[in-house]
XYZ file of C-alpha atoms in Angstrom:
660
model
C -68.301 11.198 28.007
C -66.947 7.631 28.317
C -63.129 7.414 28.900
C -61.225 4.008 27.343
C -57.758 3.077 28.363
C -55.604 2.166 25.580
C -52.862 -0.637 26.462
C -49.590 -0.840 24.731
C -48.680 -3.802 23.390
C -44.848 -5.096 22.247
C -42.169 -2.479 21.269
C -42.677 -0.770 17.904
C -46.048 -2.436 17.759
C -48.729 -0.409 15.866
C -52.665 -0.898 16.846
C -55.843 0.413 15.692
C -58.669 2.029 17.883
C -62.062 2.096 15.449
C -64.765 3.978 16.716
C -68.031 2.229 15.515
C -71.820 3.425 15.650
C -74.713 1.092 15.372
C -77.527 3.040 13.350
C -80.978 1.946 12.540
C -82.347 2.536 8.881
C -86.271 3.838 8.981
C -88.495 1.139 9.078
C -90.866 0.594 6.239
C -93.452 -1.781 4.887
C -93.807 -3.403 8.505
C -90.432 -4.780 8.015
C -88.111 -5.147 11.357
C -85.484 -2.661 12.150
C -82.266 -3.016 10.487
C -79.322 -1.726 12.134
C -76.164 -0.643 10.215
C -72.871 -0.510 11.545
C -70.705 2.497 10.752
C -67.062 3.659 11.154
C -66.775 6.986 12.773
C -63.278 7.129 12.905
C -59.874 5.660 13.187
C -57.017 6.240 15.686
C -53.455 4.482 15.119
C -51.616 3.822 18.406
C -48.146 2.842 18.423
C -46.180 1.504 21.409
C -42.578 2.243 22.159
C -40.282 0.789 25.101
C -38.320 3.482 26.984
C -34.604 3.532 25.703
C -32.352 4.610 28.598
C -28.926 6.087 27.560
C -25.965 7.000 29.576
C -24.203 10.437 28.911
C -21.083 11.856 30.671
C -20.242 15.594 30.036
C -16.450 15.946 30.414
C -14.927 19.631 30.821
C -11.774 19.795 28.913
C -8.931 22.244 29.957
C -11.262 24.188 32.583
C -13.964 24.529 30.153
C -16.934 23.817 32.408
C -20.485 23.765 31.744
C -21.641 27.220 31.991
C -25.085 26.789 33.076
C -27.436 24.728 35.392
C -26.778 20.975 35.322
C -30.082 20.338 36.815
C -31.742 22.757 33.631
C -29.614 20.479 31.106
C -30.991 17.203 32.705
C -34.677 18.425 32.298
C -34.554 20.019 28.916
C -32.511 17.179 27.387
C -34.899 14.661 28.796
C -38.106 16.578 27.579
C -36.440 17.237 24.042
C -35.916 13.236 23.732
C -38.673 12.373 26.188
C -40.996 12.682 22.687
C -39.308 9.662 21.323
C -39.642 7.931 24.846
C -35.987 8.151 25.491
C -34.189 8.985 28.553
C -30.827 10.321 29.238
C -28.825 9.461 32.593
C -26.346 12.459 32.524
C -23.229 12.785 34.932
C -20.716 15.540 34.949
C -16.989 14.318 34.863
C -14.217 16.014 36.653
C -12.059 18.315 34.558
C -9.613 16.701 32.047
C -6.143 18.449 30.619
C -5.287 17.677 27.337
C -2.306 19.820 26.310
C -1.647 21.764 22.759
C -5.165 22.152 21.585
C -5.650 25.975 21.689
C -6.758 26.935 19.027
C -8.684 23.561 18.559
C -8.387 21.933 15.333
C -11.994 21.009 14.302
C -11.906 20.502 10.478
C -11.129 17.832 7.984
C -11.715 14.170 8.334
C -9.135 12.127 9.377
C -7.884 9.058 7.341
C -9.488 6.227 9.356
C -12.041 8.167 11.397
C -14.203 11.272 11.172
C -12.445 13.213 13.924
C -9.872 16.166 13.142
C -6.455 15.405 14.621
C -7.371 17.850 18.026
C -10.404 15.704 18.448
C -8.523 12.252 18.107
C -5.957 13.758 20.556
C -8.657 14.331 23.042
C -10.745 10.822 22.736
C -6.856 9.253 22.813
C -5.860 10.806 26.044
C -9.226 10.194 27.785
C -9.749 6.407 26.300
C -8.762 4.841 29.719
C -12.263 6.511 31.003
C -14.163 5.382 28.427
C -16.930 2.898 29.369
C -18.832 0.643 27.334
C -22.576 1.763 26.213
C -22.079 5.109 27.267
C -21.744 8.378 25.217
C -19.434 11.314 25.916
C -19.544 15.079 25.187
C -16.301 16.719 25.304
C -16.599 20.886 26.300
C -13.931 22.580 24.706
C -13.457 26.313 22.923
C -11.897 28.136 20.409
C -12.192 26.169 17.128
C -9.887 26.981 14.047
C -13.230 27.196 11.826
C -14.863 30.563 11.347
C -11.346 32.400 11.628
C -11.306 32.431 8.017
C -14.546 33.930 7.305
C -16.334 30.374 7.344
C -19.046 29.084 9.691
C -17.847 28.583 13.153
C -18.718 24.995 14.516
C -21.115 24.761 17.659
C -20.721 21.128 18.250
C -19.432 17.961 16.146
C -20.327 14.177 16.602
C -20.239 11.837 13.939
C -23.055 9.457 13.202
C -22.213 6.028 15.142
C -19.554 7.514 17.411
C -19.401 7.715 21.108
C -17.785 10.637 21.609
C -18.846 14.396 20.470
C -17.485 17.792 21.028
C -19.294 21.109 22.301
C -17.805 24.327 21.937
C -18.971 26.297 24.768
C -17.903 29.685 23.580
C -19.473 29.310 20.188
C -22.917 28.766 21.920
C -24.258 31.922 23.207
C -27.044 30.929 25.367
C -28.454 28.271 27.428
C -30.951 27.158 25.160
C -28.561 27.167 22.475
C -25.827 24.924 24.011
C -28.547 22.343 25.123
C -29.998 22.175 21.557
C -26.539 21.721 20.227
C -25.730 18.901 22.672
C -29.270 17.528 21.734
C -28.649 17.882 17.854
C -24.915 15.904 17.971
C -26.511 13.290 20.220
C -28.876 12.748 17.507
C -26.189 12.208 14.924
C -23.785 10.089 17.085
C -25.960 7.993 19.322
C -29.062 7.392 16.760
C -27.260 8.053 13.520
C -29.775 10.612 12.457
C -29.382 12.604 9.491
C -29.920 16.249 8.705
C -33.515 16.919 7.713
C -32.148 18.470 4.465
C -29.539 15.625 3.972
C -29.509 14.608 0.365
C -29.162 10.802 1.569
C -32.232 11.349 3.391
C -35.593 9.846 2.243
C -37.761 12.538 3.591
C -35.523 15.350 2.692
C -37.069 18.541 3.435
C -35.543 22.193 2.706
C -32.817 23.416 4.950
C -34.523 25.845 8.001
C -37.562 24.698 6.583
C -38.753 22.773 9.788
C -38.696 23.140 13.680
C -37.099 19.704 13.783
C -34.101 18.876 16.106
C -32.020 17.825 13.130
C -32.416 21.010 11.248
C -30.868 24.192 11.418
C -33.746 26.359 12.500
C -33.303 25.958 16.198
C -36.250 23.643 16.582
C -36.477 20.712 18.964
C -38.997 18.317 17.515
C -38.609 14.846 16.373
C -40.630 13.095 13.518
C -42.049 9.714 13.943
C -39.864 8.269 11.537
C -36.831 9.498 13.499
C -38.368 7.729 16.656
C -38.338 4.503 14.610
C -34.773 5.164 13.498
C -33.440 5.651 17.015
C -34.454 2.080 17.745
C -33.290 0.691 14.543
C -30.279 2.972 13.652
C -29.219 3.089 9.939
C -25.841 0.975 9.568
C -23.243 3.912 9.287
C -19.900 2.838 7.763
C -18.237 5.735 9.135
C -15.086 5.702 7.406
C -15.471 8.053 4.780
C -18.202 10.172 5.839
C -18.081 13.863 5.727
C -17.527 15.885 8.727
C -20.735 18.054 8.096
C -23.129 14.872 9.296
C -21.500 11.922 8.590
C -23.831 11.482 5.576
C -22.459 9.507 2.348
C -23.048 10.821 -0.891
C -24.305 7.828 -3.322
C -24.718 9.921 -6.502
C -21.893 8.286 -9.023
C -22.561 11.021 -11.494
C -19.293 11.761 -13.465
C -17.710 8.328 -12.515
C -16.428 6.043 -15.092
C -15.086 2.466 -13.621
C -14.626 -0.991 -14.722
C -13.668 -3.963 -12.389
C -12.208 -6.790 -14.351
C -13.990 -4.995 -17.465
C -17.073 -5.076 -16.475
C -19.132 -1.805 -15.300
C -19.109 -1.004 -11.689
C -22.629 -0.078 -10.540
C -23.612 0.474 -6.899
C -24.393 -2.727 -5.354
C -23.159 -5.057 -8.002
C -22.014 -8.571 -7.277
C -18.925 -9.247 -9.436
C -17.886 -13.134 -9.507
C -14.395 -13.336 -10.383
C -12.963 -16.858 -10.976
C -9.392 -16.087 -11.634
C -6.332 -14.993 -9.316
C -6.601 -11.144 -10.643
C -8.488 -8.244 -9.727
C -8.442 -5.049 -11.653
C -9.853 -1.647 -10.808
C -10.028 0.956 -13.765
C -11.712 4.381 -12.569
C -11.708 7.804 -13.552
C -13.916 10.952 -12.734
C -14.639 13.932 -15.258
C -14.557 16.998 -12.788
C -16.707 19.944 -14.391
C -14.326 22.327 -13.183
C -11.218 20.434 -13.563
C -8.604 20.068 -10.597
C -7.886 16.861 -8.792
C -9.511 13.560 -7.812
C -8.461 11.151 -5.029
C -9.402 7.570 -5.048
C -9.311 4.707 -2.503
C -10.677 1.160 -2.466
C -11.360 -0.326 0.980
C -11.789 -3.977 1.112
C -14.061 -5.647 3.915
C -12.907 -9.516 3.957
C -15.599 -12.134 4.199
C -15.849 -13.173 7.740
C -14.774 -10.138 9.383
C -10.877 -9.275 9.870
C -9.140 -5.853 9.436
C -9.990 -3.542 6.568
C -7.703 -3.468 3.644
C -6.755 -0.099 1.961
C -5.578 0.530 -1.323
C -3.684 2.637 -1.246
C -2.577 1.816 2.113
C -0.867 5.014 3.242
C -2.983 7.788 1.723
C -5.595 8.821 -1.259
C -4.488 8.279 -4.779
C -4.409 11.687 -6.259
C -5.007 12.039 -10.142
C -5.862 14.884 -12.578
C -9.379 15.455 -13.926
C -10.628 12.581 -16.136
C -7.098 10.590 -15.534
C -7.456 6.942 -14.844
C -6.614 5.191 -11.673
C -5.567 1.707 -12.169
C -5.601 -0.725 -9.488
C -4.082 -4.155 -10.494
C -3.829 -6.966 -7.709
C -2.768 -10.592 -8.071
C -5.146 -11.718 -5.700
C -8.975 -11.841 -5.024
C -10.552 -11.201 -1.665
C -14.070 -12.311 -1.221
C -16.207 -9.640 0.669
C -17.618 -5.861 0.442
C -15.772 -3.361 -1.579
C -16.020 0.346 -1.337
C -14.863 2.600 -3.922
C -14.588 6.315 -2.481
C -13.472 9.321 -4.190
C -13.032 12.902 -3.378
C -13.680 16.153 -5.274
C -12.876 19.346 -3.168
C -14.296 18.433 0.062
C -17.109 16.292 -0.971
C -16.628 12.284 -0.617
C -18.657 9.777 -2.802
C -18.739 6.112 -2.139
C -19.834 3.123 -4.234
C -20.304 -0.257 -2.339
C -20.061 -3.635 -4.475
C -19.451 -7.049 -3.651
C -16.782 -9.565 -4.900
C -17.097 -13.323 -5.059
C -15.084 -16.080 -6.336
C -17.808 -18.027 -7.453
C -21.611 -18.325 -8.243
C -23.634 -19.999 -5.430
C -26.770 -22.133 -5.988
C -28.200 -20.621 -2.874
C -26.808 -17.197 -2.606
C -27.816 -13.979 -0.892
C -29.710 -11.793 -3.507
C -28.149 -8.812 -1.924
C -24.260 -9.453 -1.482
C -23.909 -12.890 -3.180
C -22.702 -15.022 -0.070
C -23.255 -18.431 -0.304
C -26.279 -18.815 2.309
C -25.935 -22.666 3.022
C -25.123 -23.730 6.504
C -22.192 -25.975 7.069
C -22.184 -28.488 10.048
C -19.743 -26.227 11.898
C -21.623 -22.831 11.179
C -24.940 -24.800 12.304
C -23.233 -26.023 15.701
C -21.836 -22.637 16.185
C -25.208 -21.137 16.032
C -26.890 -23.683 18.261
C -23.873 -24.809 20.208
C -25.709 -26.730 22.594
C -28.431 -28.451 20.752
C -28.833 -32.236 21.546
C -31.113 -32.648 18.341
C -28.314 -31.425 16.116
C -25.416 -33.371 17.892
C -27.477 -36.703 17.595
C -28.740 -36.605 14.189
C -26.380 -35.343 11.310
C -29.292 -34.961 8.944
C -30.608 -31.713 10.770
C -28.037 -29.907 8.676
C -29.598 -31.035 5.428
C -33.431 -30.358 7.038
C -32.271 -26.704 7.650
C -30.905 -25.892 4.413
C -33.739 -27.587 2.552
C -36.110 -25.332 4.869
C -34.120 -22.031 3.931
C -33.799 -22.560 0.399
C -37.105 -24.031 -0.577
C -38.815 -21.686 2.050
C -37.060 -18.657 -0.053
C -35.085 -17.111 2.962
C -32.930 -15.750 0.182
C -30.763 -12.994 1.904
C -28.751 -12.835 4.956
C -31.093 -10.588 6.922
C -34.186 -13.157 6.048
C -31.799 -16.234 7.265
C -30.980 -14.347 10.569
C -34.522 -13.605 11.741
C -35.204 -17.272 10.701
C -32.483 -18.571 13.000
C -32.754 -16.161 15.916
C -36.510 -16.805 16.159
C -35.631 -20.683 16.216
C -33.035 -20.103 19.019
C -35.507 -18.392 21.534
C -38.497 -20.450 20.564
C -36.773 -23.682 21.160
C -34.186 -23.002 23.720
C -31.394 -23.233 21.218
C -32.913 -26.373 19.151
C -33.459 -28.466 22.518
C -37.240 -28.287 22.666
C -39.755 -29.456 20.204
C -42.808 -29.589 22.855
C -43.773 -26.519 24.926
C -43.069 -27.382 28.614
C -45.794 -27.021 31.091
C -43.892 -26.778 34.647
C -44.238 -23.178 35.759
C -44.146 -21.749 39.215
C -46.530 -19.139 40.373
C -44.268 -16.089 39.317
C -43.750 -17.619 36.030
C -47.164 -18.046 35.222
C -47.997 -14.390 35.735
C -44.916 -13.130 33.814
C -45.606 -15.433 30.864
C -49.330 -14.807 30.412
C -49.442 -11.088 31.797
C -50.792 -10.167 28.433
C -53.482 -13.126 27.805
C -57.035 -11.895 27.952
C -58.586 -15.317 29.139
C -56.742 -15.288 32.398
C -57.090 -11.287 33.359
C -60.135 -12.095 35.718
C -58.620 -15.161 37.226
C -54.757 -14.863 37.740
C -54.657 -11.229 38.114
C -56.864 -10.615 41.195
C -55.900 -10.989 44.759
C -57.873 -13.799 45.217
C -55.916 -15.934 42.748
C -53.520 -16.183 45.740
C -55.492 -15.759 48.732
C -58.191 -18.226 47.716
C -54.957 -20.762 46.705
C -56.430 -20.928 42.937
C -52.938 -20.975 41.861
C -52.544 -24.453 43.476
C -54.551 -25.722 40.317
C -52.142 -24.379 37.195
C -48.665 -24.034 39.111
C -46.377 -27.448 38.714
C -43.220 -26.536 40.537
C -42.267 -24.595 43.567
C -45.556 -24.614 45.294
C -46.449 -23.279 48.705
C -49.489 -22.924 50.611
C -50.311 -22.079 54.159
C -50.981 -24.972 56.442
C -51.967 -24.993 60.215
C -49.763 -28.167 60.695
C -46.638 -27.215 62.997
C -45.070 -30.455 62.709
C -43.514 -30.115 59.065
C -40.863 -27.663 57.788
C -42.361 -24.764 57.275
C -41.425 -21.624 54.991
C -41.868 -17.920 55.033
C -42.738 -15.628 52.046
C -40.155 -13.406 50.677
C -39.616 -10.697 47.985
C -43.200 -9.833 47.346
C -43.923 -8.302 44.138
C -46.980 -7.003 42.322
C -47.846 -8.541 39.131
C -49.777 -6.704 36.661
C -52.007 -7.734 33.935
C -51.061 -6.344 30.272
C -48.882 -3.971 32.174
C -51.831 -1.858 33.614
C -50.559 0.275 36.328
C -54.215 0.902 38.129
C -56.110 -2.064 37.879
C -55.883 -5.887 37.678
C -53.003 -6.637 40.038
C -51.983 -9.455 42.219
C -49.239 -9.178 44.897
C -47.576 -12.494 45.934
C -44.121 -13.863 47.506
C -41.955 -14.935 44.466
C -39.407 -17.130 46.971
C -39.460 -18.578 50.312
C -37.056 -19.391 53.098
C -36.975 -22.146 55.921
C -38.269 -20.879 59.082
C -39.740 -22.142 62.237
C -42.149 -19.976 62.951
C -43.888 -19.298 59.516
C -47.124 -20.086 57.573
C -46.223 -22.279 54.496
C -45.700 -25.711 53.353
C -43.966 -26.774 50.370
C -45.674 -29.196 48.050
C -43.918 -31.808 45.689
C -46.234 -32.838 42.755
C -45.974 -36.059 41.193
C -45.200 -36.370 37.388
C -48.996 -37.299 36.770
C -50.321 -34.074 38.662
C -47.572 -31.898 37.088
C -48.954 -33.353 33.706
C -52.639 -32.342 34.985
C -51.815 -28.808 36.209
C -50.064 -28.120 32.987
C -52.604 -29.393 30.682
C -55.352 -27.000 32.765
C -53.291 -24.143 32.215
C -52.842 -24.699 28.651
C -56.424 -25.058 28.133
C -57.262 -21.857 29.839
C -54.754 -19.547 28.467
C -55.083 -21.015 24.675
C -58.851 -21.440 24.691
C -60.646 -19.601 21.830
C -57.376 -18.781 20.223
C -55.656 -19.788 16.668
C -58.304 -22.165 16.051
C -59.067 -23.751 19.338
C -62.444 -24.384 20.885
C -63.435 -23.478 24.227
C -61.523 -24.218 27.799
C -63.657 -27.681 28.131
C -62.454 -28.832 24.344
C -59.167 -29.662 25.646
C -57.693 -27.829 22.493
C -55.294 -25.659 24.452
C -53.395 -28.784 25.731
C -53.597 -30.863 22.828
C -52.251 -28.175 20.253
C -49.836 -26.419 22.655
C -46.341 -25.054 21.292
C -44.683 -27.704 19.351
C -41.766 -27.794 16.369
C -38.479 -25.717 16.493
C -41.038 -22.443 16.221
C -43.411 -23.687 18.723
C -46.695 -23.881 16.660
C -49.501 -23.165 18.781
C -53.319 -23.591 18.125
C -55.380 -26.227 16.278
C -55.825 -23.629 13.218
C -51.915 -23.090 12.973
C -51.257 -26.669 13.077
C -53.488 -27.391 9.991
C -52.411 -24.373 8.055
C -48.747 -24.812 8.438
C -48.911 -28.360 7.905
C -50.791 -27.393 4.463
C -48.031 -24.970 3.490
C -45.191 -27.444 4.150
C -46.733 -29.709 2.124
C -47.252 -27.327 -0.677
C -43.516 -26.184 -0.464
C -41.708 -29.320 0.291
C -44.219 -31.889 -1.174
C -44.799 -33.645 2.177
C -48.099 -35.223 3.201
C -48.408 -33.867 6.733
C -51.933 -33.381 8.593
C -50.834 -32.272 12.062
C -54.278 -31.217 13.003
C -55.017 -35.311 13.215
C -51.621 -36.564 13.969
C -49.074 -34.142 15.541
C -46.480 -36.647 16.434
C -43.722 -35.280 13.716
C -43.611 -32.136 15.393
C -42.271 -34.153 18.735
C -40.304 -36.715 17.250
C -39.516 -36.455 13.460
C -36.589 -33.752 13.040
C -37.458 -33.116 9.391
C -40.909 -31.780 10.587
C -39.580 -29.900 13.510
C -37.388 -28.099 11.191
C -39.595 -27.760 8.006
C -42.282 -26.374 10.389
C -40.304 -23.184 10.997
C -40.200 -22.300 7.168
C -43.823 -23.288 6.910
C -45.090 -21.130 9.573
C -43.095 -17.904 8.433
C -44.860 -18.595 4.777
C -48.217 -19.256 6.279
C -48.063 -16.334 8.702
C -46.911 -13.857 5.999
C -49.808 -14.773 3.908
C -52.088 -14.065 6.373
C -51.156 -10.677 6.553
C -50.624 -10.140 3.113
C -46.860 -9.867 3.161
C -44.026 -11.295 1.320
C -40.703 -12.474 2.351
C -39.299 -8.824 1.832
C -41.297 -8.116 5.331
C -37.954 -10.056 6.673
C -35.628 -7.494 5.180
C -35.234 -5.491 7.836
C -33.625 -4.911 11.128
C -37.041 -4.641 13.149
C -36.402 -7.480 15.229
C -39.507 -6.642 17.592
C -41.817 -6.701 14.385
C -40.769 -9.962 13.437
C -41.076 -11.105 16.924
C -44.562 -9.804 17.191
C -45.241 -11.910 13.927
C -43.843 -15.051 15.266
C -44.710 -14.832 19.046
C -47.668 -12.841 18.913
C -45.852 -10.583 21.838
C -42.643 -9.752 22.730
C -41.529 -12.873 25.076
C -37.951 -13.321 24.874
C -37.312 -10.361 23.018
C -33.949 -9.607 24.182
C -32.755 -12.720 23.227
C -33.862 -12.651 20.035
C -32.398 -9.201 19.305
C -29.128 -10.349 20.511
C -28.674 -13.488 18.169
C -30.200 -11.502 15.230
C -27.128 -8.940 15.716
C -24.728 -11.505 16.408
C -25.668 -13.279 12.966
C -25.672 -9.990 11.089
C -22.721 -8.533 12.603
C -20.773 -12.007 12.484
C -21.036 -14.840 10.157
C -23.354 -12.548 7.931
C -21.243 -9.402 8.289
C -21.216 -6.748 5.519
C -24.724 -7.558 3.890
C -27.279 -4.842 4.241
C -31.254 -4.667 4.061
C -32.391 -5.216 0.666
C -33.858 -2.318 -1.184
């Protein structure tokens, strides 16, 4: 039996392992044997980067964790280890909060999902809260259950940093650990119950052994692993206490916005100065209905509530009319309560219909000079050419980037690939650690760069361009000593293909290295040799000797790489923009013409999506890792890409959501 090692790719990247068998067909009529390849089986393999979260357990009023702390650490990490998640758990000192016995654990508050006693604890402990850290407060004696209702064992609203565990309502060590794990699933990773009506994969309650069910299981499904990396956006304002799930069924509601029927996610264009909402709900069993409207203004700012002080209560089938003498652009949320059930309907209000508008929220997607400079604040290309704004808007609009999420991916990928819109040609000045870090997954260099001979035999001197040191017997020159030795691994392999080298050097009299300073011509030569090797036989390039690797190195704002890419993207740009580029034979526009530099981004996305039989809807996602793999082929600069994408979506493009 042969053992195969399967190497992972980028975070969230799925690959396939296919088992093939070459079978010979029977020989007849003196013909030569015919070999047919058959597929025996296929295994899908998905790679996840480890998620590490910090958790603090806080005893309130002497309610200490009643079991072994080490067992909690082990078992909580075992539960979440299924999804490649690790918890760093610390136990804080006791913290006293008077006046919370018995503990009020019921009923959503007006501006949060916490009860008054929960808000009291969070407020009292606020000075101790740290960013990017989650807290579980240990309390006891909840009021729920005293009136015959089910007693609460724990509570943590989706997307919140603080949760509550009732130590007296968890009768065993296994029970309290599972309660903690369950509540952290809600709060930290925004997971819903498996039986939630808003869950696409809804299953019967207590019908699974899943952590987010009520049958005492600890399993996590694969779709939950993905959501833990790309959590659902949770509004949190009017969510129910039970698990923060928002009800989206509008049955029984009749509502008009300026005489136009309200539907969830509808875009209303209001050109006048007045906004009128007329809503009523027919309750089957009679009783009262409570209404409220939340406005999330365009560009951020505080939410505006109507009524501002409390919900508006009306009788069954009675109209609630809200008349405003001004119109605020943004996202509107109509919420109504019937009994303990809260239902919400999102819609958008715009003061004009835009020629290039987001297909989800109606926002004007045209960039302005101010917004472009805000996105790329240090770009010399943008600062020195006022026409770049036009090129960006034409690339986005004609390229079909017609939602906020598509545009955010476009801009965040450009930012990382071009160094903030500063580089139109891939730089080749690498030191040795830089080469090993950047090309650690490049198959062409596995047997050259990731062998100890790469350093011992001075092979690196042929490829590195800066910060070059080599051993020398000459004692008359300034000498250096290697420091901070590091082992580099090809493709993250921990067993083979490694090289250990110094990553820094310091001057010392009795040492072994000298420093080399290359001329610009030598740097260019070394860079060309590096690119010819790492890009050989990739993306339409010929072999190393062809020189294609250096000729067709990264160019344009998205860093097109490879002869085939140059040809395919220029053809796509000609199709979309009516240009006449042939970058395979003349790539100078990708270096010197700002229009081509920007157009190439849209052309690249469209060409690459077509290669994988995907449409632009593949960019209507918050999965930055998947888009980065599409663009980069790996995960280089992933943290920056994620950071910029989140900044655009949560800032300039706030209030929008993924297109359904």
